[in-house]
Structure formats: structure tokens, C-alpha cells
Amino acid sequence: DAKTTQPTSMDCAEGRAANLPCNHSTISGNEYVYWYRQIHSQGPQYIIHGLKNNETNEMASLIITEDRKSSTLILPHATLRDTAVYYCIVKFNTDKLIFGTGTRLQVFP
Amino acid sequence: EAEVAQSPRYKITEKSQAVAFWCDPISGHATLYWYRQILGQGPELLVQFQDESVVDDSQLPKDRFSAERLKGVDSTLKIQPAELGDSAMYLCASSFRTGSDEQFFGPGTRLTVL
């Protein structure tokens, strides 16, 4: 069973920040939050992951609430190429990836 | 940049026929994964290898599916006989080791069973 809840779809204007929420209210202390995305007809691509602290890399930022029950993936300046399905996954670092249905992000001009 | 290679990219077959998919992981990656993705759903893990050994095949339909990674490098996933419900995208991924933060996915093989 998926441990996360994500909106089915979201829209974002090109150049604006895309904020993708994820609810994981049953997360346990040592479980990480991972984000992957899947562009149409391609394999999934790792974006970022975190445990407690906020994380940033060249692709995105991950904001985890203090109680760790939810998080937000931020794409600071969305482009048309960011149109994809975004998957939020909660797991121990040794566990396998279990994908839900994700959030379909549509970036429009 | 190193990538996971898969072939073929597309496969159309008739039910009851045998099909095989090939995957070449990123060099040096000890862990290899096969996933199945049905249209509209997220990928589902079928089998995981650590080097040449299977470490998780709990979701692999063993009556018709088989997977091997004989030399701990490339891998083959076979379906025999194929059924209509096997139509899906078959994705291969690799990681440096089990528990690595990042899995690298190939482009997938789209299977259509008629």
C-alpha cells in the first residue's frame, strides 16, 4: 500500500515555481522521502530525497515539515520540459521503491 | 553520461508466444531491477538482482515470467507464454548497490500482446 497521498494533477505557468505537495502522515522516524519524475514515454528519473532537513540540488528543493507528515517538492522556475508525472515515495533507505500514481504536472506557456 | 540500455524499445506479439527483453545496466552497478508499468499506474517491481543473485522476486509471476543475470552484468526478462494482460511497459533500472539513494532507469520496452 502506498504511504503517500498526492494530488492527481496540477498546472503551472512556465517560469513560475511549481510546488508539488505530498502527504505522508504515517511516516516513521527513519523513513526517507524520495521524489522521482517520469516524462512521457521515458523511465522514471530521480530528483531528490531527504530525511528531516530541507534539501536542494540543481533540479529542485524539498521542504519537509517539522513533524515530517508532509513535504513539498519545489521546481523554482518550471519549464515545458518539466511536464511529467511526479512520484513521492516514503521508504527506508534499504527498501524497494513503491510507486503510487503520482501527480501529473502540466506546465503551460 | 552512462545510461541503462534496453532492447527492444517496442515489441508486438501474439498471445501464447514467448518474448524476451534485454537490459544492460550502468557499468559497475551491482543491483539491477525489472519493473512493469501498466498504463496509468506507477511502476511495480518484478525482480531485483544483487550481482547474479535474485534478492526479491515476490511480485514476479513465476509460472510464466523468468529473469536471469548470469554473469552479474546484463539481464534478460522472459515471458512464456505471453497473455493479453501482459501488455505494459517493462522498465529496467540499476543502482550502485542495494540501498543506494538513486536508481537509474532505462527507456523501457513497450510490449503489446494481441
PDB file of C-alpha atoms in Angstrom:
ATOM      1  CA  ASP A   1       0.000   0.000   0.000  1.00  0.00           C
ATOM      2  CA  ALA A   2       1.244   3.482  -0.896  1.00  0.00           C
ATOM      3  CA  LYS A   3       2.248   5.505   2.142  1.00  0.00           C
ATOM      4  CA  THR A   4       1.745   8.838   0.419  1.00  0.00           C
ATOM      5  CA  THR A   5      -1.120  10.949  -0.888  1.00  0.00           C
ATOM      6  CA  GLN A   6      -0.606  13.298  -3.812  1.00  0.00           C
ATOM      7  CA  PRO A   7      -2.981  15.378  -5.927  1.00  0.00           C
ATOM      8  CA  THR A   8      -3.842  13.708  -9.189  1.00  0.00           C
ATOM      9  CA  SER A   9      -2.881  16.674 -11.337  1.00  0.00           C
ATOM     10  CA  MET A  10      -1.577  20.237 -11.198  1.00  0.00           C
ATOM     11  CA  ASP A  11      -0.914  23.048 -13.636  1.00  0.00           C
ATOM     12  CA  CYS A  12       1.869  25.588 -13.581  1.00  0.00           C
ATOM     13  CA  ALA A  13       2.794  28.524 -15.812  1.00  0.00           C
ATOM     14  CA  GLU A  14       6.200  28.394 -17.446  1.00  0.00           C
ATOM     15  CA  GLY A  15       8.765  30.364 -15.457  1.00  0.00           C
ATOM     16  CA  ARG A  16       6.779  30.171 -12.249  1.00  0.00           C
ATOM     17  CA  ALA A  17       7.570  27.951  -9.289  1.00  0.00           C
ATOM     18  CA  ALA A  18       5.837  24.586  -9.228  1.00  0.00           C
ATOM     19  CA  ASN A  19       5.003  23.411  -5.706  1.00  0.00           C
ATOM     20  CA  LEU A  20       4.026  19.752  -5.530  1.00  0.00           C
ATOM     21  CA  PRO A  21       2.627  18.590  -2.183  1.00  0.00           C
ATOM     22  CA  CYS A  22       2.826  15.142  -0.656  1.00  0.00           C
ATOM     23  CA  ASN A  23       1.128  13.872   2.456  1.00  0.00           C
ATOM     24  CA  HIS A  24       2.828  11.085   4.402  1.00  0.00           C
ATOM     25  CA  SER A  25       1.192  11.251   7.815  1.00  0.00           C
ATOM     26  CA  THR A  26       2.221   7.710   8.816  1.00  0.00           C
ATOM     27  CA  ILE A  27       5.936   8.149   8.080  1.00  0.00           C
ATOM     28  CA  SER A  28       8.214   6.542  10.645  1.00  0.00           C
ATOM     29  CA  GLY A  29      11.349   8.034  12.121  1.00  0.00           C
ATOM     30  CA  ASN A  30      13.907   6.522   9.778  1.00  0.00           C
ATOM     31  CA  GLU A  31      11.946   6.618   6.556  1.00  0.00           C
ATOM     32  CA  TYR A  32      13.141   8.944   3.829  1.00  0.00           C
ATOM     33  CA  VAL A  33      11.058  10.976   1.392  1.00  0.00           C
ATOM     34  CA  TYR A  34      12.086  10.383  -2.231  1.00  0.00           C
ATOM     35  CA  TRP A  35      10.901  12.154  -5.359  1.00  0.00           C
ATOM     36  CA  TYR A  36      11.091  10.739  -8.866  1.00  0.00           C
ATOM     37  CA  ARG A  37       9.533  12.019 -12.049  1.00  0.00           C
ATOM     38  CA  GLN A  38       8.577  10.339 -15.301  1.00  0.00           C
ATOM     39  CA  ILE A  39       8.425  12.261 -18.515  1.00  0.00           C
ATOM     40  CA  HIS A  40       6.092  10.758 -21.091  1.00  0.00           C
ATOM     41  CA  SER A  41       7.452   7.560 -22.684  1.00  0.00           C
ATOM     42  CA  GLN A  42      10.629   7.626 -20.601  1.00  0.00           C
ATOM     43  CA  GLY A  43      11.776   5.789 -17.489  1.00  0.00           C
ATOM     44  CA  PRO A  44      11.491   7.480 -14.095  1.00  0.00           C
ATOM     45  CA  GLN A  45      14.231   9.894 -13.066  1.00  0.00           C
ATOM     46  CA  TYR A  46      15.467  10.507  -9.545  1.00  0.00           C
ATOM     47  CA  ILE A  47      15.032  14.084  -8.367  1.00  0.00           C
ATOM     48  CA  ILE A  48      15.851  14.413  -4.689  1.00  0.00           C
ATOM     49  CA  HIS A  49      15.402  12.823  -1.290  1.00  0.00           C
ATOM     50  CA  GLY A  50      15.515  13.844   2.350  1.00  0.00           C
ATOM     51  CA  LEU A  51      15.027  12.670   5.921  1.00  0.00           C
ATOM     52  CA  LYS A  52      14.358  15.683   8.130  1.00  0.00           C
ATOM     53  CA  ASN A  53      16.152  18.700   6.785  1.00  0.00           C
ATOM     54  CA  ASN A  54      15.247  20.630   3.702  1.00  0.00           C
ATOM     55  CA  GLU A  55      17.302  19.665   0.695  1.00  0.00           C
ATOM     56  CA  THR A  56      18.246  21.436  -2.521  1.00  0.00           C
ATOM     57  CA  ASN A  57      20.033  20.303  -5.649  1.00  0.00           C
ATOM     58  CA  GLU A  58      20.313  21.502  -9.209  1.00  0.00           C
ATOM     59  CA  MET A  59      16.878  20.179 -10.076  1.00  0.00           C
ATOM     60  CA  ALA A  60      14.658  21.049  -7.139  1.00  0.00           C
ATOM     61  CA  SER A  61      14.167  21.797  -3.470  1.00  0.00           C
ATOM     62  CA  LEU A  62      12.494  19.523  -0.950  1.00  0.00           C
ATOM     63  CA  ILE A  63      10.759  21.082   2.021  1.00  0.00           C
ATOM     64  CA  ILE A  64       9.789  18.662   4.812  1.00  0.00           C
ATOM     65  CA  THR A  65       7.539  19.884   7.619  1.00  0.00           C
ATOM     66  CA  GLU A  66       8.862  19.729  11.143  1.00  0.00           C
ATOM     67  CA  ASP A  67       6.520  16.873  12.077  1.00  0.00           C
ATOM     68  CA  ARG A  68       7.542  15.124   8.816  1.00  0.00           C
ATOM     69  CA  LYS A  69       3.932  14.369   7.955  1.00  0.00           C
ATOM     70  CA  SER A  70       4.074  16.232   4.687  1.00  0.00           C
ATOM     71  CA  SER A  71       6.527  17.648   2.195  1.00  0.00           C
ATOM     72  CA  THR A  72       6.662  19.851  -0.869  1.00  0.00           C
ATOM     73  CA  LEU A  73       8.796  19.492  -3.948  1.00  0.00           C
ATOM     74  CA  ILE A  74       9.626  22.861  -5.466  1.00  0.00           C
ATOM     75  CA  LEU A  75      10.715  23.394  -9.048  1.00  0.00           C
ATOM     76  CA  PRO A  76      11.792  27.046  -8.814  1.00  0.00           C
ATOM     77  CA  HIS A  77      11.370  28.025 -12.468  1.00  0.00           C
ATOM     78  CA  ALA A  78       9.250  25.471 -14.268  1.00  0.00           C
ATOM     79  CA  THR A  79       9.836  24.882 -17.977  1.00  0.00           C
ATOM     80  CA  LEU A  80       7.813  22.972 -20.524  1.00  0.00           C
ATOM     81  CA  ARG A  81      10.288  20.109 -20.148  1.00  0.00           C
ATOM     82  CA  ASP A  82       9.212  19.714 -16.529  1.00  0.00           C
ATOM     83  CA  THR A  83       5.826  18.408 -17.673  1.00  0.00           C
ATOM     84  CA  ALA A  84       5.784  14.914 -16.184  1.00  0.00           C
ATOM     85  CA  VAL A  85       4.305  12.642 -13.538  1.00  0.00           C
ATOM     86  CA  TYR A  86       5.936  13.283 -10.169  1.00  0.00           C
ATOM     87  CA  TYR A  87       6.087  10.466  -7.628  1.00  0.00           C
ATOM     88  CA  CYS A  88       6.560  10.985  -3.884  1.00  0.00           C
ATOM     89  CA  ILE A  89       7.799   7.808  -2.178  1.00  0.00           C
ATOM     90  CA  VAL A  90       8.416   7.140   1.501  1.00  0.00           C
ATOM     91  CA  LYS A  91      10.729   4.288   2.426  1.00  0.00           C
ATOM     92  CA  PHE A  92      13.664   3.115   4.465  1.00  0.00           C
ATOM     93  CA  ASN A  93      16.873   3.541   2.523  1.00  0.00           C
ATOM     94  CA  THR A  94      17.243  -0.211   2.044  1.00  0.00           C
ATOM     95  CA  ASP A  95      13.659  -0.776   0.947  1.00  0.00           C
ATOM     96  CA  LYS A  96      12.446  -1.092  -2.596  1.00  0.00           C
ATOM     97  CA  LEU A  97      10.697   1.755  -4.394  1.00  0.00           C
ATOM     98  CA  ILE A  98       6.914   1.508  -4.308  1.00  0.00           C
ATOM     99  CA  PHE A  99       5.345   3.904  -6.765  1.00  0.00           C
ATOM    100  CA  GLY A 100       1.828   5.263  -6.421  1.00  0.00           C
ATOM    101  CA  THR A 101       0.030   7.054  -9.227  1.00  0.00           C
ATOM    102  CA  GLY A 102       1.811  10.373  -8.634  1.00  0.00           C
ATOM    103  CA  THR A 103       0.910  13.927  -9.631  1.00  0.00           C
ATOM    104  CA  ARG A 104       0.649  14.805 -13.290  1.00  0.00           C
ATOM    105  CA  LEU A 105       2.213  18.265 -13.638  1.00  0.00           C
ATOM    106  CA  GLN A 106       1.351  20.204 -16.771  1.00  0.00           C
ATOM    107  CA  VAL A 107       3.499  23.274 -17.438  1.00  0.00           C
ATOM    108  CA  PHE A 108       1.858  25.646 -19.880  1.00  0.00           C
ATOM    109  CA  PRO A 109       3.357  28.536 -21.883  1.00  0.00           C
TER     110      PRO A 109
ATOM    111  CA  GLU B   1      26.783  10.182 -19.340  1.00  0.00           C
ATOM    112  CA  ALA B   2      26.315   6.466 -18.607  1.00  0.00           C
ATOM    113  CA  GLU B   3      22.822   5.131 -19.217  1.00  0.00           C
ATOM    114  CA  VAL B   4      20.856   1.947 -18.771  1.00  0.00           C
ATOM    115  CA  ALA B   5      20.269   0.331 -22.152  1.00  0.00           C
ATOM    116  CA  GLN B   6      17.203  -1.728 -23.028  1.00  0.00           C
ATOM    117  CA  SER B   7      16.112  -3.537 -26.142  1.00  0.00           C
ATOM    118  CA  PRO B   8      13.898  -3.783 -27.964  1.00  0.00           C
ATOM    119  CA  ARG B   9      12.121  -0.483 -27.401  1.00  0.00           C
ATOM    120  CA  TYR B  10       8.866  -1.867 -28.753  1.00  0.00           C
ATOM    121  CA  LYS B  11       7.573  -5.406 -29.089  1.00  0.00           C
ATOM    122  CA  ILE B  12       4.311  -6.653 -30.528  1.00  0.00           C
ATOM    123  CA  THR B  13       3.471 -10.290 -30.086  1.00  0.00           C
ATOM    124  CA  GLU B  14       0.517 -12.607 -30.127  1.00  0.00           C
ATOM    125  CA  LYS B  15      -0.761 -14.287 -27.023  1.00  0.00           C
ATOM    126  CA  SER B  16       0.852 -17.625 -26.202  1.00  0.00           C
ATOM    127  CA  GLN B  17       4.103 -16.560 -27.853  1.00  0.00           C
ATOM    128  CA  ALA B  18       7.387 -16.146 -25.980  1.00  0.00           C
ATOM    129  CA  VAL B  19       9.040 -12.739 -25.599  1.00  0.00           C
ATOM    130  CA  ALA B  20      12.336 -11.628 -24.138  1.00  0.00           C
ATOM    131  CA  PHE B  21      13.677  -8.270 -23.058  1.00  0.00           C
ATOM    132  CA  TRP B  22      17.303  -7.332 -22.531  1.00  0.00           C
ATOM    133  CA  CYS B  23      18.867  -4.832 -20.167  1.00  0.00           C
ATOM    134  CA  ASP B  24      22.435  -3.581 -19.826  1.00  0.00           C
ATOM    135  CA  PRO B  25      22.890  -1.618 -16.590  1.00  0.00           C
ATOM    136  CA  ILE B  26      25.337   1.167 -15.929  1.00  0.00           C
ATOM    137  CA  SER B  27      28.836  -0.242 -15.628  1.00  0.00           C
ATOM    138  CA  GLY B  28      29.754  -1.035 -12.051  1.00  0.00           C
ATOM    139  CA  HIS B  29      26.192  -1.149 -10.780  1.00  0.00           C
ATOM    140  CA  ALA B  30      25.716  -4.263  -8.692  1.00  0.00           C
ATOM    141  CA  THR B  31      21.953  -4.023  -8.321  1.00  0.00           C
ATOM    142  CA  LEU B  32      19.550  -4.456 -11.201  1.00  0.00           C
ATOM    143  CA  TYR B  33      15.768  -4.137 -11.149  1.00  0.00           C
ATOM    144  CA  TRP B  34      12.970  -5.072 -13.527  1.00  0.00           C
ATOM    145  CA  TYR B  35       9.695  -3.161 -13.234  1.00  0.00           C
ATOM    146  CA  ARG B  36       6.372  -3.465 -15.017  1.00  0.00           C
ATOM    147  CA  GLN B  37       4.265  -0.373 -15.605  1.00  0.00           C
ATOM    148  CA  ILE B  38       0.662  -0.710 -16.691  1.00  0.00           C
ATOM    149  CA  LEU B  39      -0.787   2.320 -18.431  1.00  0.00           C
ATOM    150  CA  GLY B  40      -1.927   4.930 -15.932  1.00  0.00           C
ATOM    151  CA  GLN B  41      -0.151   3.336 -12.980  1.00  0.00           C
ATOM    152  CA  GLY B  42       3.250   3.672 -11.375  1.00  0.00           C
ATOM    153  CA  PRO B  43       5.988   1.093 -11.981  1.00  0.00           C
ATOM    154  CA  GLU B  44       5.830  -2.126  -9.968  1.00  0.00           C
ATOM    155  CA  LEU B  45       8.956  -4.057  -9.047  1.00  0.00           C
ATOM    156  CA  LEU B  46       9.049  -7.548 -10.545  1.00  0.00           C
ATOM    157  CA  VAL B  47      12.532  -8.709  -9.620  1.00  0.00           C
ATOM    158  CA  GLN B  48      15.705  -7.360  -8.045  1.00  0.00           C
ATOM    159  CA  PHE B  49      19.203  -8.745  -8.513  1.00  0.00           C
ATOM    160  CA  GLN B  50      22.269  -8.191  -6.418  1.00  0.00           C
ATOM    161  CA  ASP B  51      25.083  -9.183  -8.768  1.00  0.00           C
ATOM    162  CA  GLU B  52      23.854 -12.511 -10.208  1.00  0.00           C
ATOM    163  CA  SER B  53      21.580 -13.411  -7.294  1.00  0.00           C
ATOM    164  CA  VAL B  54      17.869 -12.733  -7.008  1.00  0.00           C
ATOM    165  CA  VAL B  55      17.109 -10.848  -3.796  1.00  0.00           C
ATOM    166  CA  ASP B  56      13.422 -10.110  -4.388  1.00  0.00           C
ATOM    167  CA  ASP B  57      11.084 -11.758  -6.862  1.00  0.00           C
ATOM    168  CA  SER B  58       7.979 -11.704  -4.714  1.00  0.00           C
ATOM    169  CA  GLN B  59       5.900  -9.956  -7.402  1.00  0.00           C
ATOM    170  CA  LEU B  60       7.189 -11.956 -10.346  1.00  0.00           C
ATOM    171  CA  PRO B  61       4.523 -14.283 -11.841  1.00  0.00           C
ATOM    172  CA  LYS B  62       6.792 -17.289 -11.829  1.00  0.00           C
ATOM    173  CA  ASP B  63       4.503 -19.528 -13.823  1.00  0.00           C
ATOM    174  CA  ARG B  64       5.230 -17.510 -16.940  1.00  0.00           C
ATOM    175  CA  PHE B  65       7.964 -14.987 -16.141  1.00  0.00           C
ATOM    176  CA  SER B  66      11.644 -15.679 -15.657  1.00  0.00           C
ATOM    177  CA  ALA B  67      14.648 -13.446 -15.209  1.00  0.00           C
ATOM    178  CA  GLU B  68      18.343 -14.067 -15.203  1.00  0.00           C
ATOM    179  CA  ARG B  69      21.576 -12.175 -14.768  1.00  0.00           C
ATOM    180  CA  LEU B  70      24.085 -14.928 -15.329  1.00  0.00           C
ATOM    181  CA  LYS B  71      27.352 -13.000 -15.113  1.00  0.00           C
ATOM    182  CA  GLY B  72      26.079 -10.271 -12.865  1.00  0.00           C
ATOM    183  CA  VAL B  73      26.092  -7.714 -15.637  1.00  0.00           C
ATOM    184  CA  ASP B  74      23.318  -7.677 -18.247  1.00  0.00           C
ATOM    185  CA  SER B  75      19.965  -9.293 -17.699  1.00  0.00           C
ATOM    186  CA  THR B  76      17.111 -10.892 -19.606  1.00  0.00           C
ATOM    187  CA  LEU B  77      13.441 -10.970 -18.672  1.00  0.00           C
ATOM    188  CA  LYS B  78      11.324 -13.596 -20.427  1.00  0.00           C
ATOM    189  CA  ILE B  79       7.606 -14.189 -20.659  1.00  0.00           C
ATOM    190  CA  GLN B  80       6.318 -17.518 -21.892  1.00  0.00           C
ATOM    191  CA  PRO B  81       3.537 -17.702 -22.834  1.00  0.00           C
ATOM    192  CA  ALA B  82       2.501 -14.075 -23.163  1.00  0.00           C
ATOM    193  CA  GLU B  83      -1.052 -13.155 -22.184  1.00  0.00           C
ATOM    194  CA  LEU B  84      -3.167 -10.144 -23.138  1.00  0.00           C
ATOM    195  CA  GLY B  85      -2.770  -8.738 -19.626  1.00  0.00           C
ATOM    196  CA  ASP B  86       0.998  -8.607 -20.015  1.00  0.00           C
ATOM    197  CA  SER B  87       0.727  -5.570 -22.267  1.00  0.00           C
ATOM    198  CA  ALA B  88       2.712  -2.921 -20.419  1.00  0.00           C
ATOM    199  CA  MET B  89       5.985  -1.026 -20.270  1.00  0.00           C
ATOM    200  CA  TYR B  90       8.856  -3.093 -18.895  1.00  0.00           C
ATOM    201  CA  LEU B  91      11.489  -0.945 -17.250  1.00  0.00           C
ATOM    202  CA  CYS B  92      14.979  -1.862 -16.164  1.00  0.00           C
ATOM    203  CA  ALA B  93      16.886   0.104 -13.555  1.00  0.00           C
ATOM    204  CA  SER B  94      20.243  -0.179 -11.853  1.00  0.00           C
ATOM    205  CA  SER B  95      21.944   1.233  -8.805  1.00  0.00           C
ATOM    206  CA  PHE B  96      25.458   1.111  -7.418  1.00  0.00           C
ATOM    207  CA  ARG B  97      24.276  -1.182  -4.626  1.00  0.00           C
ATOM    208  CA  THR B  98      21.125  -2.156  -2.766  1.00  0.00           C
ATOM    209  CA  GLY B  99      20.053   0.808  -0.693  1.00  0.00           C
ATOM    210  CA  SER B 100      21.681   3.366  -2.968  1.00  0.00           C
ATOM    211  CA  ASP B 101      19.810   6.637  -2.953  1.00  0.00           C
ATOM    212  CA  GLU B 102      19.289   6.735  -6.681  1.00  0.00           C
ATOM    213  CA  GLN B 103      18.061   4.192  -9.181  1.00  0.00           C
ATOM    214  CA  PHE B 104      18.815   4.878 -12.828  1.00  0.00           C
ATOM    215  CA  PHE B 105      16.095   3.784 -15.223  1.00  0.00           C
ATOM    216  CA  GLY B 106      16.335   2.754 -18.842  1.00  0.00           C
ATOM    217  CA  PRO B 107      13.884   3.902 -21.536  1.00  0.00           C
ATOM    218  CA  GLY B 108      11.781   0.756 -21.234  1.00  0.00           C
ATOM    219  CA  THR B 109      10.316  -1.808 -23.617  1.00  0.00           C
ATOM    220  CA  ARG B 110       6.682  -1.325 -24.545  1.00  0.00           C
ATOM    221  CA  LEU B 111       5.037  -4.705 -25.005  1.00  0.00           C
ATOM    222  CA  THR B 112       1.752  -5.136 -26.816  1.00  0.00           C
ATOM    223  CA  VAL B 113       0.138  -8.572 -26.738  1.00  0.00           C
ATOM    224  CA  LEU B 114      -2.530  -9.168 -29.376  1.00  0.00           C
TER     225      LEU B 114
END
